[in-house]
mmCIF file with all atom_site columns, C-alpha atoms and ligand atoms in Angstrom:
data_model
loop_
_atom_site.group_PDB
_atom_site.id
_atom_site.type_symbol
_atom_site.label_atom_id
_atom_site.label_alt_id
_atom_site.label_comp_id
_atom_site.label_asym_id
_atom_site.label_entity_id
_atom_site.label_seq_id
_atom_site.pdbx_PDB_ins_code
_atom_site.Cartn_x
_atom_site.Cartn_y
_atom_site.Cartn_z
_atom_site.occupancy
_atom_site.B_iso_or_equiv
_atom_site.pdbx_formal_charge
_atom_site.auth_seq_id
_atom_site.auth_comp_id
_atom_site.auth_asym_id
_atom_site.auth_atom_id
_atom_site.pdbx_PDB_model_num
ATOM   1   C CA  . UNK A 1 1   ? 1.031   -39.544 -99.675  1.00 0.00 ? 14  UNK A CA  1
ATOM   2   C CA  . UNK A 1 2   ? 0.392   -43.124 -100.315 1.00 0.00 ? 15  UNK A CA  1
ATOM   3   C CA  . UNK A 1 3   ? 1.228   -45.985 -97.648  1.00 0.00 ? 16  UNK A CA  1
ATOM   4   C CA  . UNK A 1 4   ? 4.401   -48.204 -97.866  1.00 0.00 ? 17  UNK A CA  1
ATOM   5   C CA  . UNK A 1 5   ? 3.472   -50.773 -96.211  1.00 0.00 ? 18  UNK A CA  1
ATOM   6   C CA  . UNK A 1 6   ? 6.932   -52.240 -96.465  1.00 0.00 ? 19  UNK A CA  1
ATOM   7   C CA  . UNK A 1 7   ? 8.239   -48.760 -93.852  1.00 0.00 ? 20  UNK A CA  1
ATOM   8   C CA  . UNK A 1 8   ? 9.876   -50.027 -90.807  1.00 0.00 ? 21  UNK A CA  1
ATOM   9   C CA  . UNK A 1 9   ? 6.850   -49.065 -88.201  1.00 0.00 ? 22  UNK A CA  1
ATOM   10  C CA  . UNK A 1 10  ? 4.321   -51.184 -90.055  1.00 0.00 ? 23  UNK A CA  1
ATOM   11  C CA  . UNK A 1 11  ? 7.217   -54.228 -89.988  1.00 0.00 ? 24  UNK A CA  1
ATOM   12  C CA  . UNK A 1 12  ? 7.044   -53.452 -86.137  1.00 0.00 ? 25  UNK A CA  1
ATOM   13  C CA  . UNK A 1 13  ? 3.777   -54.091 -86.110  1.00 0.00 ? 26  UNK A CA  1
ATOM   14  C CA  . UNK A 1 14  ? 3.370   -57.223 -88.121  1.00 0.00 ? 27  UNK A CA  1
ATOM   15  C CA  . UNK A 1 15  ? 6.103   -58.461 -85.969  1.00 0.00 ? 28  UNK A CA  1
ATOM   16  C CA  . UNK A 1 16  ? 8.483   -59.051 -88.495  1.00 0.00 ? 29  UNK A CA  1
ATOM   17  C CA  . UNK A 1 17  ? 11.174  -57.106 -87.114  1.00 0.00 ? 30  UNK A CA  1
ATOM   18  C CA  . UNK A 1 18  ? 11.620  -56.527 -83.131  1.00 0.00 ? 31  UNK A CA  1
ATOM   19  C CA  . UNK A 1 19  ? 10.807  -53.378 -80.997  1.00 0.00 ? 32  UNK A CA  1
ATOM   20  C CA  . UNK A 1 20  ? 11.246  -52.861 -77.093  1.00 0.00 ? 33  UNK A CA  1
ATOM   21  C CA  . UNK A 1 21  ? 7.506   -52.555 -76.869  1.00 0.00 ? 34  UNK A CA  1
ATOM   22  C CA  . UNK A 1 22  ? 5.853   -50.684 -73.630  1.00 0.00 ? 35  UNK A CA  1
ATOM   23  C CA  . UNK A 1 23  ? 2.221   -50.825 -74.516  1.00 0.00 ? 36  UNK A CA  1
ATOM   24  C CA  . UNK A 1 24  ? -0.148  -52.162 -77.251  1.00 0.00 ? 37  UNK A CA  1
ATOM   25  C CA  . UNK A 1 25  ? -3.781  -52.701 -77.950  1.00 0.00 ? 38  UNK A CA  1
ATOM   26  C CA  . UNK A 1 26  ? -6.052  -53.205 -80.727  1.00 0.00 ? 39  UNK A CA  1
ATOM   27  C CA  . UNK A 1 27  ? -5.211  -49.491 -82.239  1.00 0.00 ? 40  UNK A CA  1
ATOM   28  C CA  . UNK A 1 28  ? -1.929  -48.595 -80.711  1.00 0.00 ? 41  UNK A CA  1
ATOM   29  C CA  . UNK A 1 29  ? 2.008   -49.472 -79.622  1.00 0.00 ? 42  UNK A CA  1
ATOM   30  C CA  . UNK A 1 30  ? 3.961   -47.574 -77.676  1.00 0.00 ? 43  UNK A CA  1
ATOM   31  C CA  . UNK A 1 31  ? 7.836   -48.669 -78.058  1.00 0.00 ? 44  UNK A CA  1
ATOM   32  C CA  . UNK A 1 32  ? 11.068  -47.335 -77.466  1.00 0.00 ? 45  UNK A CA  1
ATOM   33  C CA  . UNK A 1 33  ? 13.184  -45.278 -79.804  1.00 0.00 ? 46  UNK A CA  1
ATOM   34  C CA  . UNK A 1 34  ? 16.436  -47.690 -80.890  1.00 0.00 ? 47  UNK A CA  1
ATOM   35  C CA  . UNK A 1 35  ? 18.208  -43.848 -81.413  1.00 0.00 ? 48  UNK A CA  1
ATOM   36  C CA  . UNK A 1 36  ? 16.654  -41.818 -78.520  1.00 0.00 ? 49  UNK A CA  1
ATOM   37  C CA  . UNK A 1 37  ? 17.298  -37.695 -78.684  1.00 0.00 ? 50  UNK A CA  1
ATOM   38  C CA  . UNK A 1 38  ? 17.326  -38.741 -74.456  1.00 0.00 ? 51  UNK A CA  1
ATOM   39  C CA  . UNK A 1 39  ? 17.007  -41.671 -71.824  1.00 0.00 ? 52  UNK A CA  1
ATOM   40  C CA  . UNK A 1 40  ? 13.493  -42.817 -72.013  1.00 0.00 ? 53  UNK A CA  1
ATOM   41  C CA  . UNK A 1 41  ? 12.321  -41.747 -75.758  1.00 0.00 ? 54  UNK A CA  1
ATOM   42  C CA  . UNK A 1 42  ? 9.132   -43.317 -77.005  1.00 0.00 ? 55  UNK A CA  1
ATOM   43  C CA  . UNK A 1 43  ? 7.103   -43.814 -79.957  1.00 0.00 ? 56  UNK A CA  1
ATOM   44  C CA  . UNK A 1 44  ? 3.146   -43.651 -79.715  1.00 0.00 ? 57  UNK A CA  1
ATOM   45  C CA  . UNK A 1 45  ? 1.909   -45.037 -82.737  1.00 0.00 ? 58  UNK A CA  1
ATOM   46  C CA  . UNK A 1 46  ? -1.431  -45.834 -84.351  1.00 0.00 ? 59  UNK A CA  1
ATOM   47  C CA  . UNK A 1 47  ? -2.262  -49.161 -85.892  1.00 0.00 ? 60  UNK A CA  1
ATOM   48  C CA  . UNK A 1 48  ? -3.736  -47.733 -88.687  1.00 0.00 ? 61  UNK A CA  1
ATOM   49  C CA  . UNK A 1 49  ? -2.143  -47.080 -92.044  1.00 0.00 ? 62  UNK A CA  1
ATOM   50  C CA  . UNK A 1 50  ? -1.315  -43.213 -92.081  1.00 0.00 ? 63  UNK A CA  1
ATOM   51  C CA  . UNK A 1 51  ? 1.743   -41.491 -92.866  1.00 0.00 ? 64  UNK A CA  1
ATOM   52  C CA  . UNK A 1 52  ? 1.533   -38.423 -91.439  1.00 0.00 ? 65  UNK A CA  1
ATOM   53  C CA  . UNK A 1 53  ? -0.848  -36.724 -88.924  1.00 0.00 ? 66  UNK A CA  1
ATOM   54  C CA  . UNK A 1 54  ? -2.417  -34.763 -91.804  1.00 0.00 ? 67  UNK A CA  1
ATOM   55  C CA  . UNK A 1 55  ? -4.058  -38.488 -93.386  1.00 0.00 ? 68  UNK A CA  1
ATOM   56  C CA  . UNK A 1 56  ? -4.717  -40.109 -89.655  1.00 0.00 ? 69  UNK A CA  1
ATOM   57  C CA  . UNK A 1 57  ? -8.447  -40.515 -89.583  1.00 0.00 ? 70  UNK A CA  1
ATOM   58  C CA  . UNK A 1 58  ? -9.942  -38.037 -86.940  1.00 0.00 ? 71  UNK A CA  1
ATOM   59  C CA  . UNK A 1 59  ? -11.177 -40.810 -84.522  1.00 0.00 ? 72  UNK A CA  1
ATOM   60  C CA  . UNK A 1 60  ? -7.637  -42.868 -84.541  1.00 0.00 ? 73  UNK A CA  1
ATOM   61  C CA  . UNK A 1 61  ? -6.052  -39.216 -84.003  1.00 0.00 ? 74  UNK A CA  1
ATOM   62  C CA  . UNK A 1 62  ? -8.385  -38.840 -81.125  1.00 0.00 ? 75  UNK A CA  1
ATOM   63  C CA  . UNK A 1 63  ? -7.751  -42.182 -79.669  1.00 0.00 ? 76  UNK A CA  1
ATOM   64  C CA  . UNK A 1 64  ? -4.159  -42.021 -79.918  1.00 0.00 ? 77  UNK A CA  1
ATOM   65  C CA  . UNK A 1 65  ? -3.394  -38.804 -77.738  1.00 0.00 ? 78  UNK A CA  1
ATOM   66  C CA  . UNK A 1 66  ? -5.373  -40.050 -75.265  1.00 0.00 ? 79  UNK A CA  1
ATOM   67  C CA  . UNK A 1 67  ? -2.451  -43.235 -75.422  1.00 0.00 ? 80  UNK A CA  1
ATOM   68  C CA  . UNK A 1 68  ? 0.462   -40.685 -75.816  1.00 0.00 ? 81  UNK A CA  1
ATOM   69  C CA  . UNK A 1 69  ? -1.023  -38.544 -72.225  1.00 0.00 ? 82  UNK A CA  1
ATOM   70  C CA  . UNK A 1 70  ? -1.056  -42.474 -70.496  1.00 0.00 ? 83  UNK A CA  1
ATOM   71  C CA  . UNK A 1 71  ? 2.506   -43.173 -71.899  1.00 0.00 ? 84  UNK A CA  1
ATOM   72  C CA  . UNK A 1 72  ? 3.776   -39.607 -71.117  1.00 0.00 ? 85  UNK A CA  1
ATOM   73  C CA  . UNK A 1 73  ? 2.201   -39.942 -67.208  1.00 0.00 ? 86  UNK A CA  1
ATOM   74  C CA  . UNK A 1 74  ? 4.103   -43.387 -67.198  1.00 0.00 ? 87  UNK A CA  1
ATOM   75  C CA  . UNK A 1 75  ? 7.538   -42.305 -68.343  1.00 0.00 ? 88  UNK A CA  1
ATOM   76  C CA  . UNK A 1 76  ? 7.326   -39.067 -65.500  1.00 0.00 ? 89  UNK A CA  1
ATOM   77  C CA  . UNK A 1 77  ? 6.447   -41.519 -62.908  1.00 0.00 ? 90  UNK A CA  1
ATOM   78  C CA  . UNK A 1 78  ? 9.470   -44.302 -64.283  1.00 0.00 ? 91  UNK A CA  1
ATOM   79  C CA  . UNK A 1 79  ? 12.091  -41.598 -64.906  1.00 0.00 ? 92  UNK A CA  1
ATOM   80  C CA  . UNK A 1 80  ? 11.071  -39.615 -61.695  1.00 0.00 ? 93  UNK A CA  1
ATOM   81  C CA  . UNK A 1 81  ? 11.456  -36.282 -63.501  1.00 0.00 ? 94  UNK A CA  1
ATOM   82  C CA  . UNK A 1 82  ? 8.656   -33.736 -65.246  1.00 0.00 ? 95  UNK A CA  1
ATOM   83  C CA  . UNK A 1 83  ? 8.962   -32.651 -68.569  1.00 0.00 ? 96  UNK A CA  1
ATOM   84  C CA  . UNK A 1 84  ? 8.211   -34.126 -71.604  1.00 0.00 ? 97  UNK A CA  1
ATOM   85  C CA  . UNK A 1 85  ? 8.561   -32.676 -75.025  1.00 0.00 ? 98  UNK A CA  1
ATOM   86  C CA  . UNK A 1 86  ? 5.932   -34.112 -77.447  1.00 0.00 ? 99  UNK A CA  1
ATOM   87  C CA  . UNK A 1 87  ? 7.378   -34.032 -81.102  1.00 0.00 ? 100 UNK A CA  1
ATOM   88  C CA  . UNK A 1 88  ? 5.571   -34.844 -84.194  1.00 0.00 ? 101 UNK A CA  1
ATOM   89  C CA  . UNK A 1 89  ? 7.296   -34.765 -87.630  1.00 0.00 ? 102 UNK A CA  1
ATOM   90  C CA  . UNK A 1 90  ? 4.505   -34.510 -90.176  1.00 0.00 ? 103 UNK A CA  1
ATOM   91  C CA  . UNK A 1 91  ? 6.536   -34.741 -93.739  1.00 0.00 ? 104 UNK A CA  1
ATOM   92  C CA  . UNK A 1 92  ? 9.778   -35.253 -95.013  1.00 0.00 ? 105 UNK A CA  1
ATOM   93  C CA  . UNK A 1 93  ? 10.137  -31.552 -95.585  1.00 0.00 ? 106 UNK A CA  1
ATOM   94  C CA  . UNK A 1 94  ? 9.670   -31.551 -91.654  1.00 0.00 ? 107 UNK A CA  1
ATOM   95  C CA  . UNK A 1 95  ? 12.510  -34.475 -91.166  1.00 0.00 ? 108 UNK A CA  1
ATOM   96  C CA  . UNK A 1 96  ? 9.886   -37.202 -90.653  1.00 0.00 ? 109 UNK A CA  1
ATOM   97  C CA  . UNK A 1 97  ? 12.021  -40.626 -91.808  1.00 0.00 ? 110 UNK A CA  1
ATOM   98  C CA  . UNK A 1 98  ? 9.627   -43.218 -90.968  1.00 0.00 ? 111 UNK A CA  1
ATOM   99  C CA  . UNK A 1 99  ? 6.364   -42.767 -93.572  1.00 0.00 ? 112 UNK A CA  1
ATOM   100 C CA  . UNK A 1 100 ? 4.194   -44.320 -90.683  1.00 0.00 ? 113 UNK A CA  1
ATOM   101 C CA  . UNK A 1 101 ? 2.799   -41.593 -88.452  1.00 0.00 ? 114 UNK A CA  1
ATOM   102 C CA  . UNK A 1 102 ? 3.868   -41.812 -85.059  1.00 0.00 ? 115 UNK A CA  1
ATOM   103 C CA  . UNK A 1 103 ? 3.943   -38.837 -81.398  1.00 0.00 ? 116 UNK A CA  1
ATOM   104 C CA  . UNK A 1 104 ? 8.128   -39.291 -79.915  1.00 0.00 ? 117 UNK A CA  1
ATOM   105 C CA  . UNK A 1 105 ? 7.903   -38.804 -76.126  1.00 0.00 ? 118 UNK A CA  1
ATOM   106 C CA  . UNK A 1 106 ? 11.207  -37.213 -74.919  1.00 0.00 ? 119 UNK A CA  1
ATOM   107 C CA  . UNK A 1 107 ? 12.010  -36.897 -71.434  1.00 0.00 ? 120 UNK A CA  1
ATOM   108 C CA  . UNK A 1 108 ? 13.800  -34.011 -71.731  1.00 0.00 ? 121 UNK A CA  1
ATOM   109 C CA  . UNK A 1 109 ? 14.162  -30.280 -72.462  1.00 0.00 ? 122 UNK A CA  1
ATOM   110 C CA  . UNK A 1 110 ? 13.850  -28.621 -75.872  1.00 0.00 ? 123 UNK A CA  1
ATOM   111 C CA  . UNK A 1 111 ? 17.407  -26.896 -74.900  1.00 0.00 ? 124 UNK A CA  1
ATOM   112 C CA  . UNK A 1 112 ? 19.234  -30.429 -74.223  1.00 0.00 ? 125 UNK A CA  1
ATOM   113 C CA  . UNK A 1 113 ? 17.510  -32.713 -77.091  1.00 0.00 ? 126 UNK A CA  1
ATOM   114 C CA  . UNK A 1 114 ? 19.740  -34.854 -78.507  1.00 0.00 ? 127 UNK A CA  1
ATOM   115 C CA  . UNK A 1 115 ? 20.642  -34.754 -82.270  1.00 0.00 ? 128 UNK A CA  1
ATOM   116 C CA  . UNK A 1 116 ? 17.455  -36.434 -84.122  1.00 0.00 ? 129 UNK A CA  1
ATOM   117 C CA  . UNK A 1 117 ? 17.548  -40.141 -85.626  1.00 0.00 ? 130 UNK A CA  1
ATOM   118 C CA  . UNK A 1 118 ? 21.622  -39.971 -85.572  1.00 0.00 ? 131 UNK A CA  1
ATOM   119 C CA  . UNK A 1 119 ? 23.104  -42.721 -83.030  1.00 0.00 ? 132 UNK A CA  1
ATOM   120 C CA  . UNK A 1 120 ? 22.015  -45.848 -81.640  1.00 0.00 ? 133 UNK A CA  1
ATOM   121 C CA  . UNK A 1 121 ? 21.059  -46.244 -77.723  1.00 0.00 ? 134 UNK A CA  1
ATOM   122 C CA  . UNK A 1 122 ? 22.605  -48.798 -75.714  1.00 0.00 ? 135 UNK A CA  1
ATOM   123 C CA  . UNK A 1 123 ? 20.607  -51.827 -75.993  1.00 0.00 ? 136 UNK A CA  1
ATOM   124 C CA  . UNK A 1 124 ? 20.461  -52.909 -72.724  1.00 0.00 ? 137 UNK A CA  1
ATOM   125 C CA  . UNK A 1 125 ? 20.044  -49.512 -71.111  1.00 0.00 ? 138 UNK A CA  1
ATOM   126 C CA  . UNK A 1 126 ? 16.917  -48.767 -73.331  1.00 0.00 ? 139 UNK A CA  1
ATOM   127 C CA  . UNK A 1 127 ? 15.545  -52.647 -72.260  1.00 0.00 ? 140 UNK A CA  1
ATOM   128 C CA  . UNK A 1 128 ? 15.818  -51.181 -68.510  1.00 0.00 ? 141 UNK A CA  1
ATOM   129 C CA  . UNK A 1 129 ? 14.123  -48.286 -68.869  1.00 0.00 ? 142 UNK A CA  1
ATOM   130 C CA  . UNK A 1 130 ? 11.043  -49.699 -70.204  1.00 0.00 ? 143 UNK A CA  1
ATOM   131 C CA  . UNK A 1 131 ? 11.065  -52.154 -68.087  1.00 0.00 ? 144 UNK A CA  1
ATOM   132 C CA  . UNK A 1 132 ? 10.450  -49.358 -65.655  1.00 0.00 ? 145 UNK A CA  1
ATOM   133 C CA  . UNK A 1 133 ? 8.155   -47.549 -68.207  1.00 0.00 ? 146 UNK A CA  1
ATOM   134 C CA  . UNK A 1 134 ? 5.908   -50.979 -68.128  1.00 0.00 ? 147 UNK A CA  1
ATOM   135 C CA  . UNK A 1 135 ? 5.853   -50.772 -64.286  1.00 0.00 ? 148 UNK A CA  1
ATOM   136 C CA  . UNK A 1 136 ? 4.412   -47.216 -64.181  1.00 0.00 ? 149 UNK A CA  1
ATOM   137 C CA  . UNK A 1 137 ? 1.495   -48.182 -66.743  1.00 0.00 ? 150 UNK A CA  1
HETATM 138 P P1  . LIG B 2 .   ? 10.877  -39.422 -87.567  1.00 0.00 ? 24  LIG B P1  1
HETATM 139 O O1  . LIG B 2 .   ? 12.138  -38.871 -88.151  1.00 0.00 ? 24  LIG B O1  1
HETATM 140 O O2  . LIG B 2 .   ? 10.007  -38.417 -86.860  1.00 0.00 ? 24  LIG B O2  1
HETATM 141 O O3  . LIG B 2 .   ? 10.124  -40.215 -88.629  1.00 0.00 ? 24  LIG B O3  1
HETATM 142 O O4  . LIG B 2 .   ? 11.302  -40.419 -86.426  1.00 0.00 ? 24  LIG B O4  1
HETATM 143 C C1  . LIG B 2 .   ? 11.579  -41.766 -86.620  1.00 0.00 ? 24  LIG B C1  1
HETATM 144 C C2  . LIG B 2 .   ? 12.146  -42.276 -85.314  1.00 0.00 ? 24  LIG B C2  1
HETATM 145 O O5  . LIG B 2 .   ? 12.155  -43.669 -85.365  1.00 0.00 ? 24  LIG B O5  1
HETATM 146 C C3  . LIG B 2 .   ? 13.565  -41.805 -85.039  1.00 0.00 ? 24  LIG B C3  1
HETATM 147 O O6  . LIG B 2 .   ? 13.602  -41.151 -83.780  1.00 0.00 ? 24  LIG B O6  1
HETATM 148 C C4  . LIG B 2 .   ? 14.369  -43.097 -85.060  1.00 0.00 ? 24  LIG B C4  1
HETATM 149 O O7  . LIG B 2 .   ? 15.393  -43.085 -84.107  1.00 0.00 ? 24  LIG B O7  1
HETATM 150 C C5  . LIG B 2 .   ? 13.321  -44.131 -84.740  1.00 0.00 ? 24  LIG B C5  1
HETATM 151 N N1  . LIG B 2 .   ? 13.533  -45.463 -85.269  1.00 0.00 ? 24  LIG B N1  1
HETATM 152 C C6  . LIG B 2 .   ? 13.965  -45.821 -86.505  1.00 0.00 ? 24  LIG B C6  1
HETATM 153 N N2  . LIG B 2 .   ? 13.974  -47.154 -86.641  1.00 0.00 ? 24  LIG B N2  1
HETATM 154 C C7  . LIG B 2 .   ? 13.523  -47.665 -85.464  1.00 0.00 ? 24  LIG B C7  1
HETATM 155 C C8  . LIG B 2 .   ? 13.295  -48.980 -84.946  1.00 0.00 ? 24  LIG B C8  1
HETATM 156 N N3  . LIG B 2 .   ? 13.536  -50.074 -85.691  1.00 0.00 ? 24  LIG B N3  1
HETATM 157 N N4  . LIG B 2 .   ? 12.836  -49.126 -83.696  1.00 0.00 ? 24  LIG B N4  1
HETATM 158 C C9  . LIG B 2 .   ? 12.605  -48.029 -82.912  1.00 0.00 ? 24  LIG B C9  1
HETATM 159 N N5  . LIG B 2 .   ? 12.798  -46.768 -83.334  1.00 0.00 ? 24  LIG B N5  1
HETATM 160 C C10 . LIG B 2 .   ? 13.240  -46.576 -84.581  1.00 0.00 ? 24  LIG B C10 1
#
């Protein structure tokens, strides 16, 4: 699938639209979901253009879990709890509704997820928590 550059993530990233942002270096950003399926979702994303995990170069792929395992450690030790479901939506036919691949972190069970992409987080409690995220980096 061809890159829209104009999709929301890769606004994000030129910093043309905000994002509670965790982590970032030259190939990644790690920020928090605006409507998170529990307290603490995050987004690991690569900076390269891919939309899905099937067209992510091999090397960014491999360089990008390695950021997902440091964000995942990071929201355990923040949130003091264990469990973290790793979700990536490869496809519209799988629900994916940003075209800009990216790995959700969600503190959380796969029995107690919240409904995906459907309601916005409060603001200010999503600012908190990574804040405390940040701290455990
Ligand atoms: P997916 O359906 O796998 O593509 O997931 C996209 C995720 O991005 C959803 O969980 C949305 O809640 C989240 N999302 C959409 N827009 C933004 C945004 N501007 N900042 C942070 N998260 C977003």
């Amino acid at each position: 699938m061809a890159y829209d550059d104009q999709n929301i993530f890769a606004k994000i990233l030129r910093g043309e639209i905000p994002a509670i942002k965790v982590y970032e270096d030259e190939k990644t950003l790690a920020f928090m979901d605006i409507m998170p399926q529990a307290e603490g979702h995050t987004l690991v994303i690569p900076k390269s253009p891919a939309v899905t995990l099937l067209d992510l170069d091999p090397e960014d792929a491999a360089y990008t879990i390695q950021i997902v395992q440091k964000v995942a450690k990071a929201i355990e030790t923040a949130l003091e709890r264990k469990g973290i479901v790793l979700m990536q939506l490869s496809g519209e036919e799988a629900g994916q509704t940003v075209p800009h691949i990216h790995f959700h972190l969600i503190p959380s069970s796969v029995h107690q997820l919240g409904k995906h992409a459907s309601q916005m987080g409060d603001q200010a409690k999503i600012v908190a928590l990574a804040e405390k995220i940040k701290a455990a980096l």
